[in-house]
């Protein structure tokens, strides 16, 4: 089964360690060892997280430098932002929607 | 294992059918049957998707109306937006970052 890009991005972000790795990379490139340091998990576990992030296109790893630094690739995050923006009016317009909802109920549209 | 709220939200969004359900609910409340109609999956599969969305706080289901309509709950999407906003400069500043990266390479900072 192929996974669409946006689903792969959301799945990659559904883990606090992976989000912390992205936050670290937002401050600059880092080696696997540097990324692993703050986490109470094995280097192997961190490598696995990096593979998930790399497959989702959220990080890249240098092929040239010997220490193979990881680097944030933010394009998929732009796609997440574009997707979630469509719903902005719903989390910002809480009260308006409640009124609208009550108005709909009063019209009795849902009695059918 | 407990999952943090943001991870639960991202995991719930990592599926095209669940995102399509949210898009449908953005146009108004809907019953499970109405939500299932456009999808080539069983009613049972849709119910499972709705449970994932409900656990993540992305939808609620009326306890009073007999047809138990599903309703979009957008607060977790606001959290997603707030999280992803922190990275905006990275996907918007593509060219600047490339220049910055090249400048860093030229300084030879990574040869150590």
XYZ file of C-alpha atoms in Angstrom:
224
model
C 0.000 0.000 0.000
C 1.346 3.411 -0.890
C 0.761 6.191 1.588
C -0.025 9.667 0.352
C 2.538 12.334 1.239
C 0.327 14.217 3.699
C -0.552 11.018 5.600
C 3.144 10.109 5.794
C 3.895 13.581 7.161
C 1.161 13.413 9.810
C 2.244 9.882 10.823
C 5.853 11.053 11.175
C 4.717 13.950 13.391
C 2.632 11.682 15.653
C 5.518 11.087 18.039
C 6.953 13.470 20.650
C 10.553 12.297 20.119
C 10.335 12.909 16.376
C 8.850 16.373 16.968
C 11.668 17.116 19.446
C 14.220 16.055 16.815
C 12.669 18.525 14.348
C 12.755 21.261 17.011
C 16.461 20.553 17.557
C 17.150 20.647 13.799
C 15.387 24.011 13.599
C 18.408 25.380 15.458
C 20.821 23.907 12.902
C 22.193 20.696 11.442
C 23.159 17.899 13.810
C 24.697 14.452 13.733
C 22.801 11.355 14.856
C 24.859 11.303 18.067
C 24.027 14.925 18.818
C 20.348 14.283 18.147
C 20.305 11.191 20.351
C 21.990 12.864 23.355
C 18.964 14.484 25.048
C 16.695 11.423 24.722
C 16.503 8.487 27.126
C 16.363 6.052 24.201
C 18.959 3.986 22.363
C 20.921 5.293 19.376
C 19.155 2.569 17.394
C 15.731 3.932 18.381
C 16.798 7.427 17.322
C 18.056 6.057 13.992
C 14.636 4.489 13.452
C 12.919 7.821 14.165
C 15.281 9.538 11.711
C 14.368 7.010 9.016
C 10.659 7.769 9.513
C 11.359 11.515 9.278
C 13.571 11.021 6.211
C 10.970 8.887 4.405
C 8.383 11.589 5.107
C 10.753 14.164 3.583
C 11.000 16.088 6.863
C 14.769 15.710 7.148
C 17.616 14.988 4.776
C 21.050 13.566 5.515
C 24.190 14.783 3.876
C 25.816 12.182 1.603
C 29.086 14.065 1.401
C 30.162 15.169 4.860
C 31.700 12.333 6.860
C 29.532 13.008 9.929
C 26.395 12.885 7.710
C 24.536 15.748 9.403
C 20.747 15.719 9.498
C 18.964 18.778 8.211
C 15.389 19.967 8.575
C 13.378 19.909 5.328
C 10.331 22.024 6.011
C 8.365 21.760 2.751
C 6.032 19.032 4.114
C 5.331 21.275 7.126
C 4.175 23.939 4.683
C 1.703 21.393 3.322
C 0.470 20.666 6.860
C 0.003 24.386 7.439
C -1.921 24.807 4.160
C -4.155 21.848 5.047
C -4.953 22.993 8.594
C -5.520 26.632 7.571
C -8.784 25.637 5.872
C -10.222 24.916 9.327
C -9.095 28.145 10.975
C -12.592 29.657 11.049
C -13.746 26.673 13.124
C -11.278 27.028 15.976
C -11.383 30.817 15.875
C -15.124 31.174 15.395
C -16.294 29.013 18.296
C -19.080 31.306 19.427
C -20.392 32.090 15.948
C -20.674 28.411 15.176
C -22.574 27.770 18.390
C -25.117 30.428 17.444
C -25.358 29.056 13.937
C -25.844 25.582 15.341
C -28.646 26.732 17.647
C -30.311 28.573 14.768
C -30.223 25.388 12.722
C -31.728 23.379 15.544
C -34.524 25.925 15.932
C -35.321 25.675 12.244
C -35.844 21.981 12.976
C -33.912 20.943 9.923
C -32.633 17.854 11.627
C -36.027 16.412 12.551
C -36.390 14.689 9.214
C 1.136 3.851 27.286
C -0.600 7.191 27.233
C -0.307 9.255 24.094
C 0.034 13.003 24.307
C -2.795 15.026 22.771
C -0.784 16.410 19.860
C 0.503 12.945 18.894
C -3.062 11.584 19.016
C -4.210 14.441 16.769
C -1.415 13.885 14.228
C -2.054 10.116 14.226
C -5.773 10.703 13.621
C -4.957 13.008 10.688
C -2.578 10.472 9.104
C -5.337 8.903 7.015
C -7.003 10.285 3.873
C -10.451 8.889 4.763
C -10.363 10.524 8.193
C -9.282 13.842 6.656
C -12.113 13.537 4.108
C -14.569 12.955 6.975
C -13.367 16.169 8.639
C -13.731 18.042 5.326
C -17.320 16.759 5.057
C -18.080 17.804 8.655
C -16.728 21.280 7.900
C -19.869 21.718 5.778
C -22.141 20.721 8.675
C -23.127 17.888 10.992
C -23.702 14.459 9.504
C -24.840 11.009 10.548
C -22.574 7.976 10.289
C -24.547 6.801 7.236
C -24.140 10.158 5.518
C -20.429 10.162 6.281
C -19.978 6.616 5.003
C -21.806 7.186 1.694
C -18.950 8.638 -0.424
C -16.375 6.077 0.707
C -15.770 2.649 -0.808
C -15.390 1.131 2.657
C -17.756 -0.648 5.026
C -19.890 1.171 7.576
C -17.846 -0.678 10.197
C -14.600 0.772 8.816
C -16.095 4.274 8.896
C -17.227 3.719 12.497
C -13.666 2.781 13.387
C -12.349 5.966 11.751
C -14.945 7.995 13.681
C -13.778 6.427 16.953
C -10.178 7.456 16.203
C -11.326 11.003 15.408
C -13.513 11.126 18.536
C -10.714 9.888 20.818
C -8.443 12.586 19.352
C -11.113 15.184 20.152
C -11.542 16.085 16.472
C -15.236 15.205 16.374
C -18.029 14.829 18.896
C -21.234 12.844 18.619
C -24.530 14.063 19.936
C -25.883 12.006 22.832
C -29.354 13.470 22.561
C -30.491 13.444 18.945
C -31.640 10.024 17.809
C -29.519 10.112 14.649
C -26.443 10.952 16.774
C -24.894 13.450 14.370
C -21.130 13.849 14.211
C -19.748 17.316 14.561
C -16.338 18.802 13.834
C -14.390 19.875 16.930
C -11.609 22.068 15.644
C -9.678 22.936 18.828
C -7.017 20.231 18.227
C -6.537 21.635 14.705
C -5.748 24.981 16.306
C -3.011 23.207 18.280
C -1.651 21.688 15.056
C -1.611 25.136 13.474
C 0.207 26.651 16.469
C 2.772 23.840 16.394
C 3.494 24.058 12.664
C 3.620 27.889 12.635
C 6.947 27.777 14.482
C 8.516 26.330 11.331
C 7.050 28.829 8.854
C 10.359 30.649 8.330
C 11.866 27.358 7.128
C 9.411 26.628 4.354
C 9.044 30.274 3.386
C 12.723 31.142 3.541
C 13.953 28.378 1.229
C 16.331 30.526 -0.759
C 17.733 32.442 2.205
C 18.463 29.202 3.982
C 20.255 27.791 0.968
C 22.509 30.856 0.881
C 23.075 30.642 4.607
C 23.929 26.965 4.275
C 26.436 27.637 1.493
C 28.014 30.432 3.523
C 28.419 28.036 6.427
C 30.024 25.434 4.176
C 32.445 28.041 2.836
C 33.439 28.999 6.345
C 34.445 25.357 6.694
C 32.691 25.051 10.029
C 31.763 21.477 9.303
C 35.256 20.198 8.645
C 35.966 19.654 12.316
